[in-house]
Structures are given as C-alpha cells and as structure tokens.
C-alpha cells in the first residue's frame, strides 16, 4: 500500500487523464428503449418482435445486435432434450431504413457441442457478473450495439450491453465471440472446438479483470480500474 501511495501523484498527473475515459472492459447496464419519440419506440417494438420470434423464454444466453446501417440479428442459446442449441434470427435488411416494414427473417439452428456449450455458458455468466455503469456515457449516434441477456445460473436474468468497443478491449473480444456464434449455423468462421478454446481464454481474462480492487463497490472500483489498469494491490 505504501508503494501505491508513493505513485498516486504520478498516476493522477500522467496516467489518469489517458485512462479515465477507457471503455470496453465490462458490459454496461442496458439503456431504456422507451424513447419519447414515437418512431423510435415503434422501431424497437418491431425489431425485437422480429428478432425474438421463435426464441425460447427459458434461455441461457441471448445476444441482440443492432447496427446503425446493416441488418439487425440475434441469437439465443437454449436447452433442448438433446442438449444446448443455438438459434439465430437475422433480418433481410436494416429495419429502420426499410420502406416496407414487413422485413423477412432468416432463422437457423445448430446443436452446440458439449465443450463449446459449457465454455459459452461460463463466459456469459462471467461477463454478466461484471455489468457496471460507466463513468461517462460512451455511446454515440452511429455504430453497433450488442445487448446480452444472461441467466446467471441461479435463475436470475442479467442484461448488459456494449457499444462499438475499442480495439484490444475485452468487450471487443466478447463481441467477436458473439458474432462467431452467430455464424455457426451457416458453417462460417472457426469450428466449435476452435471457438471453445477462444472462449475459455476470454473467460479467464474477464475473471482476472474482475479481481482488480475487489473490495470496492462497482462505481468506485470502476474508477480505480481506469486510473490504475495494471495495478494489483493484493
């Protein structure tokens, strides 16, 4: 602790200004979609009804991806009698810009291999345990929003999101995993075994990040992690 106190002035003068605005190391609470703008409210109501069509309400994890300009898509990890399955829904075009709002939905499904199923559930539970409010609003007008709804393993659903996470961040890696999962039913991207290995590494890194300043509340802890991203004071 003496060493930490010795370097506090240095950190505040030189490191804090560059790290306090760091983003992308954890999910943030989901923004409310009950906008006072009628067009926006109608968009969200319609896009969610399309993306969640056929999804089970007893999910283990669900991801919703809303790009500013390209087509929206979503996936859900659900339990079947023969194990866990991944179901995906993708719109044929971006709903916001579509003249005809009766946009087609392309649905696919694939069973998850046990190795990937176990790893994916552990990853999303780890990410869901670290949902924290940002120090500043990191959302912009254009970009891509990934929203995750996660069963924490105790029957409670936790919801968090990330918006266009920065390069090299944990949340960028999480969104890459989400997109790799979405591509599985089409046979694109890494194999299930390759993806499981990637998922396990990311899970370990998210859990390691959660160990920083463990005795602090989320708000103060989030500030300290941005000020001192490399410090392990224990």
PDB file of C-alpha atoms in Angstrom:
ATOM      1  CA  UNK A   1       0.000   0.000   0.000  1.00  0.00           C
ATOM      2  CA  UNK A   2       2.948   2.361   0.677  1.00  0.00           C
ATOM      3  CA  UNK A   3       4.183   1.740  -2.841  1.00  0.00           C
ATOM      4  CA  UNK A   4       0.733   2.533  -4.229  1.00  0.00           C
ATOM      5  CA  UNK A   5       0.576   5.769  -2.213  1.00  0.00           C
ATOM      6  CA  UNK A   6       4.019   6.771  -3.481  1.00  0.00           C
ATOM      7  CA  UNK A   7       2.901   6.565  -7.092  1.00  0.00           C
ATOM      8  CA  UNK A   8      -0.519   8.182  -6.681  1.00  0.00           C
ATOM      9  CA  UNK A   9       0.645  11.682  -7.733  1.00  0.00           C
ATOM     10  CA  UNK A  10       2.380  10.227 -10.790  1.00  0.00           C
ATOM     11  CA  UNK A  11      -0.715   8.299 -11.825  1.00  0.00           C
ATOM     12  CA  UNK A  12      -3.045  11.251 -11.398  1.00  0.00           C
ATOM     13  CA  UNK A  13      -0.764  13.565 -13.354  1.00  0.00           C
ATOM     14  CA  UNK A  14       0.218  11.326 -16.259  1.00  0.00           C
ATOM     15  CA  UNK A  15      -1.859   8.157 -16.445  1.00  0.00           C
ATOM     16  CA  UNK A  16      -5.283   9.171 -15.189  1.00  0.00           C
ATOM     17  CA  UNK A  17      -6.016  11.671 -17.985  1.00  0.00           C
ATOM     18  CA  UNK A  18      -5.416   8.927 -20.568  1.00  0.00           C
ATOM     19  CA  UNK A  19      -7.130   6.035 -18.795  1.00  0.00           C
ATOM     20  CA  UNK A  20     -10.169   7.606 -17.160  1.00  0.00           C
ATOM     21  CA  UNK A  21     -12.036   7.518 -20.453  1.00  0.00           C
ATOM     22  CA  UNK A  22     -11.092   3.917 -21.212  1.00  0.00           C
ATOM     23  CA  UNK A  23     -14.033   1.818 -22.347  1.00  0.00           C
ATOM     24  CA  UNK A  24     -14.738  -1.761 -23.183  1.00  0.00           C
ATOM     25  CA  UNK A  25     -13.570  -3.771 -20.176  1.00  0.00           C
ATOM     26  CA  UNK A  26     -17.044  -4.797 -18.990  1.00  0.00           C
ATOM     27  CA  UNK A  27     -20.691  -4.754 -20.020  1.00  0.00           C
ATOM     28  CA  UNK A  28     -22.732  -1.700 -19.109  1.00  0.00           C
ATOM     29  CA  UNK A  29     -26.368  -1.555 -17.951  1.00  0.00           C
ATOM     30  CA  UNK A  30     -28.817  -1.682 -20.828  1.00  0.00           C
ATOM     31  CA  UNK A  31     -30.258   1.638 -21.897  1.00  0.00           C
ATOM     32  CA  UNK A  32     -34.024   2.033 -21.738  1.00  0.00           C
ATOM     33  CA  UNK A  33     -35.744   1.627 -25.072  1.00  0.00           C
ATOM     34  CA  UNK A  34     -38.872   3.579 -24.086  1.00  0.00           C
ATOM     35  CA  UNK A  35     -37.957   6.709 -26.032  1.00  0.00           C
ATOM     36  CA  UNK A  36     -40.458   9.554 -26.133  1.00  0.00           C
ATOM     37  CA  UNK A  37     -40.014   9.585 -29.919  1.00  0.00           C
ATOM     38  CA  UNK A  38     -42.863   7.610 -31.491  1.00  0.00           C
ATOM     39  CA  UNK A  39     -40.815   6.445 -34.483  1.00  0.00           C
ATOM     40  CA  UNK A  40     -38.024   5.136 -32.247  1.00  0.00           C
ATOM     41  CA  UNK A  41     -40.462   3.346 -29.942  1.00  0.00           C
ATOM     42  CA  UNK A  42     -42.159   1.750 -32.931  1.00  0.00           C
ATOM     43  CA  UNK A  43     -38.787   0.665 -34.339  1.00  0.00           C
ATOM     44  CA  UNK A  44     -37.693  -1.074 -31.143  1.00  0.00           C
ATOM     45  CA  UNK A  45     -41.051  -2.797 -30.691  1.00  0.00           C
ATOM     46  CA  UNK A  46     -40.963  -4.104 -34.256  1.00  0.00           C
ATOM     47  CA  UNK A  47     -37.301  -5.103 -34.402  1.00  0.00           C
ATOM     48  CA  UNK A  48     -37.445  -7.038 -31.129  1.00  0.00           C
ATOM     49  CA  UNK A  49     -40.629  -8.848 -32.147  1.00  0.00           C
ATOM     50  CA  UNK A  50     -38.929  -9.955 -35.367  1.00  0.00           C
ATOM     51  CA  UNK A  51     -35.559 -10.868 -33.854  1.00  0.00           C
ATOM     52  CA  UNK A  52     -37.008 -12.872 -30.960  1.00  0.00           C
ATOM     53  CA  UNK A  53     -39.556 -14.816 -32.998  1.00  0.00           C
ATOM     54  CA  UNK A  54     -39.289 -18.496 -32.107  1.00  0.00           C
ATOM     55  CA  UNK A  55     -36.824 -17.923 -29.265  1.00  0.00           C
ATOM     56  CA  UNK A  56     -37.441 -19.761 -26.001  1.00  0.00           C
ATOM     57  CA  UNK A  57     -38.215 -17.728 -22.892  1.00  0.00           C
ATOM     58  CA  UNK A  58     -36.102 -20.172 -20.852  1.00  0.00           C
ATOM     59  CA  UNK A  59     -32.796 -19.180 -22.404  1.00  0.00           C
ATOM     60  CA  UNK A  60     -29.262 -19.447 -21.068  1.00  0.00           C
ATOM     61  CA  UNK A  61     -27.961 -16.504 -23.079  1.00  0.00           C
ATOM     62  CA  UNK A  62     -29.309 -14.229 -25.789  1.00  0.00           C
ATOM     63  CA  UNK A  63     -27.480 -11.691 -27.909  1.00  0.00           C
ATOM     64  CA  UNK A  64     -29.123  -8.886 -29.867  1.00  0.00           C
ATOM     65  CA  UNK A  65     -27.049  -6.892 -32.354  1.00  0.00           C
ATOM     66  CA  UNK A  66     -28.308  -3.551 -33.653  1.00  0.00           C
ATOM     67  CA  UNK A  67     -26.020  -1.954 -36.254  1.00  0.00           C
ATOM     68  CA  UNK A  68     -26.719   1.584 -37.373  1.00  0.00           C
ATOM     69  CA  UNK A  69     -26.863   0.744 -41.066  1.00  0.00           C
ATOM     70  CA  UNK A  70     -26.617  -3.005 -41.757  1.00  0.00           C
ATOM     71  CA  UNK A  71     -29.199  -5.662 -40.932  1.00  0.00           C
ATOM     72  CA  UNK A  72     -30.027  -6.489 -37.319  1.00  0.00           C
ATOM     73  CA  UNK A  73     -29.536 -10.022 -35.966  1.00  0.00           C
ATOM     74  CA  UNK A  74     -29.803 -12.064 -32.773  1.00  0.00           C
ATOM     75  CA  UNK A  75     -29.078 -15.485 -31.345  1.00  0.00           C
ATOM     76  CA  UNK A  76     -30.227 -17.499 -28.370  1.00  0.00           C
ATOM     77  CA  UNK A  77     -28.644 -20.439 -26.530  1.00  0.00           C
ATOM     78  CA  UNK A  78     -31.465 -22.714 -25.425  1.00  0.00           C
ATOM     79  CA  UNK A  79     -31.829 -26.073 -23.769  1.00  0.00           C
ATOM     80  CA  UNK A  80     -33.330 -28.929 -25.767  1.00  0.00           C
ATOM     81  CA  UNK A  81     -33.928 -32.549 -24.825  1.00  0.00           C
ATOM     82  CA  UNK A  82     -30.657 -33.499 -26.554  1.00  0.00           C
ATOM     83  CA  UNK A  83     -28.542 -30.662 -25.120  1.00  0.00           C
ATOM     84  CA  UNK A  84     -27.938 -26.985 -25.847  1.00  0.00           C
ATOM     85  CA  UNK A  85     -28.834 -25.498 -29.213  1.00  0.00           C
ATOM     86  CA  UNK A  86     -28.013 -22.154 -30.799  1.00  0.00           C
ATOM     87  CA  UNK A  87     -30.859 -20.494 -32.697  1.00  0.00           C
ATOM     88  CA  UNK A  88     -30.261 -17.418 -34.848  1.00  0.00           C
ATOM     89  CA  UNK A  89     -32.548 -14.849 -36.451  1.00  0.00           C
ATOM     90  CA  UNK A  90     -31.364 -12.269 -38.952  1.00  0.00           C
ATOM     91  CA  UNK A  91     -33.326  -9.592 -40.763  1.00  0.00           C
ATOM     92  CA  UNK A  92     -33.016  -9.403 -44.529  1.00  0.00           C
ATOM     93  CA  UNK A  93     -32.278  -5.680 -44.330  1.00  0.00           C
ATOM     94  CA  UNK A  94     -31.957  -2.904 -41.779  1.00  0.00           C
ATOM     95  CA  UNK A  95     -35.456  -2.340 -40.417  1.00  0.00           C
ATOM     96  CA  UNK A  96     -35.002   1.365 -39.711  1.00  0.00           C
ATOM     97  CA  UNK A  97     -34.288   2.167 -43.364  1.00  0.00           C
ATOM     98  CA  UNK A  98     -36.676  -0.361 -44.891  1.00  0.00           C
ATOM     99  CA  UNK A  99     -39.603   1.219 -46.737  1.00  0.00           C
ATOM    100  CA  UNK A 100     -41.644  -1.935 -46.253  1.00  0.00           C
ATOM    101  CA  UNK A 101     -41.500  -2.812 -42.527  1.00  0.00           C
ATOM    102  CA  UNK A 102     -42.545  -6.403 -43.218  1.00  0.00           C
ATOM    103  CA  UNK A 103     -38.895  -7.417 -43.359  1.00  0.00           C
ATOM    104  CA  UNK A 104     -38.119 -11.096 -43.854  1.00  0.00           C
ATOM    105  CA  UNK A 105     -36.404 -13.023 -41.052  1.00  0.00           C
ATOM    106  CA  UNK A 106     -33.887 -15.791 -41.775  1.00  0.00           C
ATOM    107  CA  UNK A 107     -33.784 -18.375 -38.969  1.00  0.00           C
ATOM    108  CA  UNK A 108     -31.175 -21.084 -38.423  1.00  0.00           C
ATOM    109  CA  UNK A 109     -30.326 -23.528 -35.647  1.00  0.00           C
ATOM    110  CA  UNK A 110     -27.406 -25.760 -34.733  1.00  0.00           C
ATOM    111  CA  UNK A 111     -26.709 -28.052 -31.761  1.00  0.00           C
ATOM    112  CA  UNK A 112     -23.755 -26.963 -29.657  1.00  0.00           C
ATOM    113  CA  UNK A 113     -21.029 -29.464 -28.938  1.00  0.00           C
ATOM    114  CA  UNK A 114     -20.720 -30.081 -25.173  1.00  0.00           C
ATOM    115  CA  UNK A 115     -17.265 -28.462 -24.993  1.00  0.00           C
ATOM    116  CA  UNK A 116     -18.440 -25.214 -26.576  1.00  0.00           C
ATOM    117  CA  UNK A 117     -21.770 -25.239 -24.745  1.00  0.00           C
ATOM    118  CA  UNK A 118     -20.072 -25.446 -21.349  1.00  0.00           C
ATOM    119  CA  UNK A 119     -17.470 -22.818 -22.253  1.00  0.00           C
ATOM    120  CA  UNK A 120     -20.033 -20.388 -23.683  1.00  0.00           C
ATOM    121  CA  UNK A 121     -22.290 -20.585 -20.627  1.00  0.00           C
ATOM    122  CA  UNK A 122     -19.289 -19.931 -18.346  1.00  0.00           C
ATOM    123  CA  UNK A 123     -18.195 -16.964 -20.484  1.00  0.00           C
ATOM    124  CA  UNK A 124     -21.539 -15.216 -20.484  1.00  0.00           C
ATOM    125  CA  UNK A 125     -22.061 -15.794 -16.777  1.00  0.00           C
ATOM    126  CA  UNK A 126     -18.642 -14.247 -16.122  1.00  0.00           C
ATOM    127  CA  UNK A 127     -19.485 -11.254 -18.328  1.00  0.00           C
ATOM    128  CA  UNK A 128     -22.926 -10.921 -16.744  1.00  0.00           C
ATOM    129  CA  UNK A 129     -21.402 -10.781 -13.272  1.00  0.00           C
ATOM    130  CA  UNK A 130     -19.399  -7.690 -14.267  1.00  0.00           C
ATOM    131  CA  UNK A 131     -22.110  -5.351 -15.548  1.00  0.00           C
ATOM    132  CA  UNK A 132     -21.134  -1.878 -14.347  1.00  0.00           C
ATOM    133  CA  UNK A 133     -22.297   1.655 -15.006  1.00  0.00           C
ATOM    134  CA  UNK A 134     -19.750   3.734 -16.950  1.00  0.00           C
ATOM    135  CA  UNK A 135     -18.123   6.841 -15.545  1.00  0.00           C
ATOM    136  CA  UNK A 136     -19.133   8.684 -18.706  1.00  0.00           C
ATOM    137  CA  UNK A 137     -21.654   7.929 -21.448  1.00  0.00           C
ATOM    138  CA  UNK A 138     -19.669   6.026 -24.049  1.00  0.00           C
ATOM    139  CA  UNK A 139     -22.488   5.633 -26.571  1.00  0.00           C
ATOM    140  CA  UNK A 140     -22.548   7.536 -29.829  1.00  0.00           C
ATOM    141  CA  UNK A 141     -25.027   8.002 -32.639  1.00  0.00           C
ATOM    142  CA  UNK A 142     -23.630   5.527 -35.161  1.00  0.00           C
ATOM    143  CA  UNK A 143     -22.009   2.167 -34.561  1.00  0.00           C
ATOM    144  CA  UNK A 144     -23.126  -1.252 -33.352  1.00  0.00           C
ATOM    145  CA  UNK A 145     -24.788  -2.146 -30.052  1.00  0.00           C
ATOM    146  CA  UNK A 146     -24.530  -5.687 -28.675  1.00  0.00           C
ATOM    147  CA  UNK A 147     -27.031  -6.469 -25.903  1.00  0.00           C
ATOM    148  CA  UNK A 148     -26.724  -9.659 -23.849  1.00  0.00           C
ATOM    149  CA  UNK A 149     -29.402 -11.268 -21.689  1.00  0.00           C
ATOM    150  CA  UNK A 150     -27.755 -13.874 -19.449  1.00  0.00           C
ATOM    151  CA  UNK A 151     -29.006 -16.473 -16.984  1.00  0.00           C
ATOM    152  CA  UNK A 152     -26.634 -16.140 -14.032  1.00  0.00           C
ATOM    153  CA  UNK A 153     -27.017 -19.803 -13.103  1.00  0.00           C
ATOM    154  CA  UNK A 154     -29.375 -19.058 -10.213  1.00  0.00           C
ATOM    155  CA  UNK A 155     -32.471 -18.309 -12.238  1.00  0.00           C
ATOM    156  CA  UNK A 156     -31.873 -14.550 -12.479  1.00  0.00           C
ATOM    157  CA  UNK A 157     -31.564 -12.858 -15.864  1.00  0.00           C
ATOM    158  CA  UNK A 158     -28.936 -10.142 -16.119  1.00  0.00           C
ATOM    159  CA  UNK A 159     -28.834  -7.725 -19.056  1.00  0.00           C
ATOM    160  CA  UNK A 160     -25.923  -5.650 -20.254  1.00  0.00           C
ATOM    161  CA  UNK A 161     -24.620  -4.133 -23.439  1.00  0.00           C
ATOM    162  CA  UNK A 162     -21.600  -2.683 -25.168  1.00  0.00           C
ATOM    163  CA  UNK A 163     -21.423  -0.166 -27.986  1.00  0.00           C
ATOM    164  CA  UNK A 164     -18.688  -0.353 -30.632  1.00  0.00           C
ATOM    165  CA  UNK A 165     -15.988  -1.401 -28.118  1.00  0.00           C
ATOM    166  CA  UNK A 166     -12.450  -0.131 -28.731  1.00  0.00           C
ATOM    167  CA  UNK A 167      -9.687  -2.171 -30.308  1.00  0.00           C
ATOM    168  CA  UNK A 168      -7.951  -4.577 -27.948  1.00  0.00           C
ATOM    169  CA  UNK A 169     -10.657  -4.413 -25.284  1.00  0.00           C
ATOM    170  CA  UNK A 170     -12.295  -7.353 -23.535  1.00  0.00           C
ATOM    171  CA  UNK A 171     -15.687  -6.333 -24.888  1.00  0.00           C
ATOM    172  CA  UNK A 172     -14.405  -6.281 -28.460  1.00  0.00           C
ATOM    173  CA  UNK A 173     -13.251  -9.852 -27.958  1.00  0.00           C
ATOM    174  CA  UNK A 174     -16.643 -10.698 -26.447  1.00  0.00           C
ATOM    175  CA  UNK A 175     -18.481  -9.270 -29.462  1.00  0.00           C
ATOM    176  CA  UNK A 176     -16.203 -11.249 -31.770  1.00  0.00           C
ATOM    177  CA  UNK A 177     -17.211 -14.417 -29.920  1.00  0.00           C
ATOM    178  CA  UNK A 178     -20.875 -13.396 -30.217  1.00  0.00           C
ATOM    179  CA  UNK A 179     -20.505 -12.933 -33.970  1.00  0.00           C
ATOM    180  CA  UNK A 180     -18.648 -16.248 -34.309  1.00  0.00           C
ATOM    181  CA  UNK A 181     -21.530 -17.966 -32.529  1.00  0.00           C
ATOM    182  CA  UNK A 182     -23.995 -16.295 -34.873  1.00  0.00           C
ATOM    183  CA  UNK A 183     -22.048 -17.643 -37.870  1.00  0.00           C
ATOM    184  CA  UNK A 184     -22.018 -21.267 -36.625  1.00  0.00           C
ATOM    185  CA  UNK A 185     -25.307 -22.412 -38.224  1.00  0.00           C
ATOM    186  CA  UNK A 186     -24.006 -21.257 -41.621  1.00  0.00           C
ATOM    187  CA  UNK A 187     -20.756 -23.184 -41.179  1.00  0.00           C
ATOM    188  CA  UNK A 188     -18.728 -19.981 -41.265  1.00  0.00           C
ATOM    189  CA  UNK A 189     -15.890 -18.858 -39.019  1.00  0.00           C
ATOM    190  CA  UNK A 190     -13.980 -21.051 -36.548  1.00  0.00           C
ATOM    191  CA  UNK A 191     -15.055 -24.577 -35.724  1.00  0.00           C
ATOM    192  CA  UNK A 192     -16.866 -25.268 -32.461  1.00  0.00           C
ATOM    193  CA  UNK A 193     -13.681 -26.733 -30.961  1.00  0.00           C
ATOM    194  CA  UNK A 194     -11.620 -23.688 -32.011  1.00  0.00           C
ATOM    195  CA  UNK A 195     -14.253 -21.319 -30.695  1.00  0.00           C
ATOM    196  CA  UNK A 196     -14.407 -23.177 -27.365  1.00  0.00           C
ATOM    197  CA  UNK A 197     -10.666 -22.634 -26.901  1.00  0.00           C
ATOM    198  CA  UNK A 198     -11.033 -18.901 -27.646  1.00  0.00           C
ATOM    199  CA  UNK A 199     -13.964 -18.667 -25.251  1.00  0.00           C
ATOM    200  CA  UNK A 200     -12.044 -20.267 -22.377  1.00  0.00           C
ATOM    201  CA  UNK A 201      -9.172 -17.786 -22.721  1.00  0.00           C
ATOM    202  CA  UNK A 202     -11.557 -14.831 -22.793  1.00  0.00           C
ATOM    203  CA  UNK A 203     -13.430 -16.147 -19.751  1.00  0.00           C
ATOM    204  CA  UNK A 204     -10.175 -16.336 -17.794  1.00  0.00           C
ATOM    205  CA  UNK A 205      -9.278 -12.764 -18.813  1.00  0.00           C
ATOM    206  CA  UNK A 206     -12.692 -11.407 -17.789  1.00  0.00           C
ATOM    207  CA  UNK A 207     -12.430 -13.155 -14.419  1.00  0.00           C
ATOM    208  CA  UNK A 208      -8.914 -11.773 -13.949  1.00  0.00           C
ATOM    209  CA  UNK A 209     -10.151  -8.251 -14.663  1.00  0.00           C
ATOM    210  CA  UNK A 210     -12.887  -8.771 -12.079  1.00  0.00           C
ATOM    211  CA  UNK A 211     -10.190  -9.394  -9.462  1.00  0.00           C
ATOM    212  CA  UNK A 212      -8.909  -5.828  -9.609  1.00  0.00           C
ATOM    213  CA  UNK A 213      -9.724  -3.818  -6.451  1.00  0.00           C
ATOM    214  CA  UNK A 214     -12.219  -6.499  -5.265  1.00  0.00           C
ATOM    215  CA  UNK A 215     -13.180  -4.758  -2.015  1.00  0.00           C
ATOM    216  CA  UNK A 216     -14.555  -1.622  -3.670  1.00  0.00           C
ATOM    217  CA  UNK A 217     -18.115  -1.018  -4.792  1.00  0.00           C
ATOM    218  CA  UNK A 218     -18.750  -1.104  -8.525  1.00  0.00           C
ATOM    219  CA  UNK A 219     -18.771   2.671  -9.002  1.00  0.00           C
ATOM    220  CA  UNK A 220     -15.535   3.411  -7.155  1.00  0.00           C
ATOM    221  CA  UNK A 221     -13.960   0.195  -8.379  1.00  0.00           C
ATOM    222  CA  UNK A 222     -14.695   1.129 -11.979  1.00  0.00           C
ATOM    223  CA  UNK A 223     -12.976   4.495 -11.493  1.00  0.00           C
ATOM    224  CA  UNK A 224      -9.942   2.899  -9.836  1.00  0.00           C
ATOM    225  CA  UNK A 225      -9.594   0.336 -12.611  1.00  0.00           C
ATOM    226  CA  UNK A 226      -9.495   3.106 -15.173  1.00  0.00           C
ATOM    227  CA  UNK A 227      -6.974   5.104 -13.174  1.00  0.00           C
ATOM    228  CA  UNK A 228      -4.736   2.127 -12.375  1.00  0.00           C
ATOM    229  CA  UNK A 229      -5.437  -0.569 -15.018  1.00  0.00           C
ATOM    230  CA  UNK A 230      -2.260  -2.571 -14.302  1.00  0.00           C
ATOM    231  CA  UNK A 231      -2.213  -2.393 -10.501  1.00  0.00           C
ATOM    232  CA  UNK A 232      -2.886  -5.488  -8.364  1.00  0.00           C
ATOM    233  CA  UNK A 233      -2.845  -4.135  -4.772  1.00  0.00           C
ATOM    234  CA  UNK A 234      -3.006  -7.539  -3.071  1.00  0.00           C
TER     235      UNK A 234
END
